Tab-separated table of C-alpha atoms and ligand atoms in Angstrom:
chain	number	residue	atom	x	y	z
A	20	MET	CA	-6.007	-2.243	15.382
A	21	ILE	CA	-3.626	-2.471	12.431
A	22	ILE	CA	-4.961	-3.411	8.998
A	23	ALA	CA	-2.395	-4.248	6.304
A	24	ILE	CA	-3.418	-3.982	2.664
A	25	ASP	CA	-1.024	-5.143	-0.035
A	26	GLY	CA	-1.346	-5.783	-3.740
A	27	PRO	CA	-0.333	-4.630	-7.218
A	28	ALA	CA	-1.167	-1.241	-8.747
A	29	ALA	CA	-4.806	-0.367	-9.552
A	30	ALA	CA	-6.216	-3.401	-7.740
A	31	GLY	CA	-8.434	-1.198	-5.551
A	32	LYS	CA	-6.211	-1.011	-2.432
A	33	GLY	CA	-6.448	2.748	-1.999
A	34	THR	CA	-10.251	2.929	-2.073
A	35	LEU	CA	-10.531	-0.018	0.253
A	36	ALA	CA	-7.977	1.438	2.663
A	37	ARG	CA	-9.846	4.768	2.804
A	38	ARG	CA	-13.202	3.117	3.422
A	39	LEU	CA	-11.865	0.812	6.138
A	40	ALA	CA	-10.094	3.731	7.837
A	41	THR	CA	-13.339	5.732	7.912
A	42	LYS	CA	-15.401	2.789	9.126
A	43	TYR	CA	-13.116	1.941	12.065
A	44	GLY	CA	-11.782	5.451	12.863
A	45	LEU	CA	-8.223	4.548	11.843
A	46	ALA	CA	-5.343	6.662	10.556
A	47	LEU	CA	-4.314	5.958	6.971
A	48	LEU	CA	-0.855	5.664	5.431
A	49	ASP	CA	-0.436	5.210	1.677
A	50	THR	CA	3.119	3.876	1.783
A	51	GLY	CA	3.474	4.072	-2.010
A	52	LEU	CA	3.655	7.842	-1.589
A	53	LEU	CA	6.916	7.501	0.338
A	54	TYR	CA	8.557	5.600	-2.514
A	55	ARG	CA	7.045	7.976	-5.073
A	56	ALA	CA	8.459	10.952	-3.171
A	57	VAL	CA	11.943	9.393	-3.177
A	58	GLY	CA	11.714	8.572	-6.905
A	59	VAL	CA	10.472	12.047	-7.846
A	60	LYS	CA	13.168	13.745	-5.802
A	61	VAL	CA	15.969	11.658	-7.342
A	62	VAL	CA	14.707	12.222	-10.908
A	63	GLY	CA	13.989	15.912	-10.199
A	64	ALA	CA	17.615	16.409	-9.176
A	65	GLY	CA	18.749	14.789	-12.441
A	66	GLY	CA	19.719	11.494	-10.777
A	67	ASP	CA	19.205	7.871	-11.809
A	68	PRO	CA	16.479	6.134	-9.732
A	69	GLU	CA	18.420	2.873	-10.008
A	70	ASP	CA	21.525	4.367	-8.420
A	71	ALA	CA	21.554	2.922	-4.898
A	72	ALA	CA	23.742	5.525	-3.188
A	73	THR	CA	21.776	8.517	-4.495
A	74	ALA	CA	18.333	7.036	-3.813
A	75	THR	CA	19.285	5.819	-0.338
A	76	LYS	CA	20.560	9.262	0.633
A	77	VAL	CA	17.333	10.879	-0.595
A	78	ALA	CA	15.244	8.336	1.375
A	79	GLN	CA	17.250	8.990	4.537
A	80	GLU	CA	16.704	12.731	4.188
A	81	LEU	CA	13.042	12.648	3.112
A	82	GLU	CA	10.940	15.424	4.666
A	83	PRO	CA	7.171	15.663	5.214
A	84	ARG	CA	6.854	18.402	2.587
A	85	ASP	CA	8.275	16.013	-0.061
A	86	LEU	CA	5.033	14.041	0.297
A	87	GLU	CA	3.029	17.012	-0.923
A	88	ALA	CA	4.603	17.294	-4.394
A	89	GLU	CA	1.932	17.654	-7.109
A	90	THR	CA	3.658	15.163	-9.388
A	91	LEU	CA	3.538	12.178	-7.023
A	92	ARG	CA	0.442	10.654	-8.679
A	93	SER	CA	1.891	10.607	-12.204
A	94	ASP	CA	2.927	7.454	-14.069
A	95	GLU	CA	6.503	8.742	-14.261
A	96	ALA	CA	6.520	8.957	-10.460
A	97	ALA	CA	5.157	5.389	-10.274
A	98	GLN	CA	7.930	4.033	-12.484
A	99	ALA	CA	10.616	5.924	-10.551
A	100	ALA	CA	9.080	4.679	-7.271
A	101	SER	CA	9.153	1.105	-8.493
A	102	LYS	CA	12.873	1.480	-9.325
A	103	VAL	CA	13.989	3.085	-6.051
A	104	SER	CA	11.873	0.614	-4.069
A	105	ALA	CA	14.048	-2.300	-5.219
A	106	ILE	CA	17.048	-0.758	-3.415
A	107	PRO	CA	17.584	-2.264	0.075
A	108	GLY	CA	18.952	1.001	1.535
A	109	VAL	CA	15.812	2.873	0.468
A	110	ARG	CA	13.529	0.279	2.047
A	111	ALA	CA	15.559	0.267	5.266
A	112	ALA	CA	15.391	4.069	5.488
A	113	LEU	CA	11.588	4.096	5.142
A	114	LEU	CA	10.843	1.075	7.343
A	115	GLN	CA	11.046	2.701	10.770
A	116	PHE	CA	8.845	5.634	9.778
A	117	GLN	CA	6.126	3.215	8.612
A	118	ARG	CA	6.356	1.092	11.774
A	119	ASP	CA	6.266	4.139	14.047
A	120	PHE	CA	3.198	5.449	12.237
A	121	ALA	CA	1.490	2.043	12.466
A	122	HIS	CA	2.080	1.652	16.179
A	123	HIS	CA	1.573	5.291	17.192
A	124	PRO	CA	-1.361	6.622	15.167
A	125	PRO	CA	-2.279	10.275	15.620
A	126	GLU	CA	-4.291	11.076	18.743
A	127	GLY	CA	-7.961	10.108	18.613
A	128	LYS	CA	-7.453	7.275	16.125
A	129	ASN	CA	-8.140	3.642	17.017
A	130	GLY	CA	-5.266	2.300	14.964
A	131	THR	CA	-3.918	2.371	11.440
A	132	VAL	CA	-4.539	1.127	7.919
A	133	LEU	CA	-1.399	0.918	5.785
A	134	ASP	CA	-1.452	0.088	2.108
A	135	GLY	CA	1.524	-0.935	0.017
A	136	ARG	CA	3.396	-4.015	-1.168
A	137	ASP	CA	5.117	-5.431	1.931
A	138	ILE	CA	2.944	-4.303	4.842
A	139	GLY	CA	1.721	-7.754	5.875
A	140	THR	CA	5.046	-9.475	5.184
A	141	VAL	CA	7.651	-6.963	6.460
A	142	VAL	CA	6.355	-3.684	7.901
A	143	CYS	CA	3.592	-5.033	10.161
A	144	PRO	CA	3.727	-8.829	10.332
A	145	ASP	CA	1.732	-8.422	13.569
A	146	ALA	CA	-1.244	-6.715	11.865
A	147	LEU	CA	-4.664	-7.847	13.046
A	148	ALA	CA	-5.956	-8.308	9.503
A	149	LYS	CA	-3.966	-8.689	6.293
A	150	LEU	CA	-5.599	-8.280	2.925
A	151	PHE	CA	-3.960	-8.969	-0.418
A	152	VAL	CA	-6.028	-7.126	-2.996
A	153	THR	CA	-5.473	-8.126	-6.585
A	154	ALA	CA	-7.117	-8.261	-10.042
A	155	SER	CA	-6.069	-9.464	-13.494
A	156	THR	CA	-3.466	-7.314	-15.262
A	157	GLU	CA	-5.958	-6.421	-18.022
A	158	VAL	CA	-8.645	-5.311	-15.562
A	159	ARG	CA	-6.131	-3.181	-13.669
A	160	ALA	CA	-4.803	-1.630	-16.881
A	161	HIS	CA	-8.373	-0.811	-17.964
A	162	ARG	CA	-9.082	0.861	-14.610
A	163	ARG	CA	-5.916	2.903	-14.868
A	164	PHE	CA	-6.673	3.821	-18.503
A	165	LYS	CA	-10.191	5.006	-17.554
A	166	GLU	CA	-8.815	7.048	-14.678
A	167	LEU	CA	-6.330	8.781	-17.008
A	168	GLN	CA	-9.101	9.531	-19.520
A	169	GLU	CA	-11.278	10.977	-16.765
A	170	ARG	CA	-8.416	13.257	-15.816
A	171	GLU	CA	-8.230	14.226	-19.515
A	172	LEU	CA	-4.681	12.960	-19.813
A	173	ASP	CA	-3.433	11.454	-23.067
A	174	ALA	CA	-3.301	7.681	-22.742
A	175	ILE	CA	-2.955	4.675	-25.005
A	176	TYR	CA	-4.323	1.436	-23.549
A	177	ALA	CA	-1.519	-0.760	-24.933
A	178	ARG	CA	1.055	1.523	-23.313
A	179	VAL	CA	-0.752	1.535	-19.964
A	180	LEU	CA	-0.885	-2.284	-20.057
A	181	GLU	CA	2.805	-2.521	-20.890
A	182	ASP	CA	3.762	-0.130	-18.057
A	183	MET	CA	1.610	-2.123	-15.648
A	184	LYS	CA	3.318	-5.399	-16.628
A	185	GLU	CA	6.754	-3.834	-16.324
A	186	ARG	CA	6.001	-2.455	-12.846
A	187	ASP	CA	4.411	-5.748	-11.674
A	188	ALA	CA	7.476	-7.688	-12.820
A	189	ARG	CA	9.842	-5.310	-11.021
A	190	ASP	CA	7.806	-5.184	-7.794
A	191	SER	CA	7.333	-8.962	-7.651
A	192	GLY	CA	10.775	-9.966	-8.881
A	193	ARG	CA	13.006	-7.880	-6.622
A	194	ASP	CA	15.127	-9.597	-3.980
A	195	VAL	CA	14.093	-7.421	-1.063
A	196	ALA	CA	10.489	-7.400	0.230
A	197	PRO	CA	8.913	-8.464	-3.086
A	198	LEU	CA	5.202	-8.086	-3.687
A	199	GLU	CA	3.602	-11.286	-2.359
A	200	PRO	CA	0.732	-12.192	-0.048
A	201	ALA	CA	1.581	-12.909	3.588
A	202	GLU	CA	0.849	-16.521	4.568
A	203	ASP	CA	-2.112	-15.417	6.667
A	204	ALA	CA	-3.462	-12.849	4.203
A	205	PHE	CA	-6.987	-12.918	2.826
A	206	VAL	CA	-6.610	-12.766	-0.965
A	207	LEU	CA	-9.329	-10.597	-2.461
A	208	ASP	CA	-9.542	-10.745	-6.266
A	209	THR	CA	-11.525	-7.698	-7.379
A	210	SER	CA	-11.461	-8.520	-11.141
A	211	ASP	CA	-15.233	-9.103	-11.173
A	212	MET	CA	-16.179	-6.907	-8.220
A	213	ASP	CA	-17.159	-3.284	-7.882
A	214	ALA	CA	-15.848	-1.155	-5.003
A	215	ASP	CA	-18.900	-1.861	-2.807
A	216	ALA	CA	-18.584	-5.642	-3.165
A	217	ALA	CA	-14.855	-5.481	-2.401
A	218	PHE	CA	-15.539	-3.353	0.679
A	219	ALA	CA	-18.228	-5.776	1.920
A	220	ALA	CA	-15.862	-8.755	1.543
A	221	ALA	CA	-13.035	-6.886	3.297
A	222	LEU	CA	-15.331	-5.832	6.148
A	223	ASP	CA	-16.436	-9.439	6.719
A	224	PHE	CA	-12.819	-10.547	6.924
A	225	VAL	CA	-11.708	-7.752	9.272
A	226	ALA	CA	-14.737	-8.323	11.527
A	227	SER	CA	-13.950	-12.056	11.753
A	228	LYS	CA	-10.328	-11.295	12.681
A	229	ASP	CA	-11.492	-8.751	15.268
A	230	ARG	CA	-13.834	-11.338	16.838
A	231	GLN	CA	-11.064	-13.963	16.955
A	232	ASP	CA	-8.775	-11.432	18.624
A	233	ARG	CA	-11.346	-10.547	21.270
A	234	VAL	CA	-11.909	-14.235	22.067
A	235	ARG	CA	-8.168	-14.737	22.358
A	236	LEU	CA	-7.734	-11.767	24.721
A	237	GLU	CA	-10.825	-12.442	26.855
A	238	PRO	CA	-9.279	-14.998	29.299
A	239	ARG	CA	-6.454	-12.533	30.052
A	240	ARG	CA	-8.911	-9.704	30.674
A	241	LYS	CA	-10.985	-11.878	33.018
A	242	HIS	CA	-7.847	-12.967	34.849
A	243	ARG	CA	-6.878	-9.320	35.444
A	244	GLU	CA	-10.319	-8.371	36.822
B	5	LIG	O1	1.153	1.933	-4.413
B	5	LIG	P1	1.884	2.793	-5.449
B	5	LIG	O2	1.459	2.504	-6.859
B	5	LIG	O3	1.785	4.229	-5.115
B	5	LIG	O4	3.427	2.383	-5.319
B	5	LIG	C1	4.425	2.917	-6.159
B	5	LIG	C2	5.634	1.986	-6.159
B	5	LIG	O5	6.245	2.003	-4.871
B	5	LIG	C3	5.316	0.523	-6.448
B	5	LIG	O6	5.436	0.216	-7.820
B	5	LIG	C4	6.297	-0.232	-5.619
B	5	LIG	C5	6.690	0.708	-4.507
B	5	LIG	N1	6.153	0.345	-3.187
B	5	LIG	C6	6.832	-0.587	-2.463
B	5	LIG	O7	7.817	-1.152	-2.955
B	5	LIG	N2	6.424	-0.908	-1.192
B	5	LIG	C7	5.360	-0.330	-0.653
B	5	LIG	N3	4.996	-0.658	0.604
B	5	LIG	C8	4.625	0.627	-1.401
B	5	LIG	C9	5.034	0.936	-2.677
């Protein structure tokens, strides 16, 4: 089972992905971390995250320990990630790793949940269930602002909102694998939902896709028996 979850920042993708992975016994890949790791490494070495040659080389040489950097969750990392992710060479370098993980989950897992921006459209167009999780820009900026306050980090709402708009525009406007729902994605707007309601709606959708898939495969199974 592969579940693809796409959508803009702070829409609730991560929480949903974790809960679905636990429910179905699936491995989880937060693909944003890959782009964040590339961005952080380029900036950390004094490079420009919009420089294609530098960022592509870093993506090609990315190592598992790069995904453990403390700074990956910061807003600076998010902005750098958004910049490197518009570079075709960076996306190409990270594509195979994501596909391999999706199709060969660690032992004991029943499949994979991947969350990102292009999972349903590019990485796993064959996913069983595709969710596009979104919310209004203001709601997402408020969520992000609250999260920063809870972590006792200095934050100004207007600045958080502006950063969110800038990142949305870059992620949606790029030429390669822009943020957009797959044709067969279930669009889940969480603006007026709490995490439990969003999870319930996502579960209903995944269960319906799972049932459809079983019905589709049944004649073949019977034929084999
Ligand atoms: O999900 P996130 O906020 O950690 O993602 C950080 C940036 O990485 C995001 O602004 C765009 C990019 N990204 C991407 O282009 N494709 C993905 N599958 C995941 C993230």
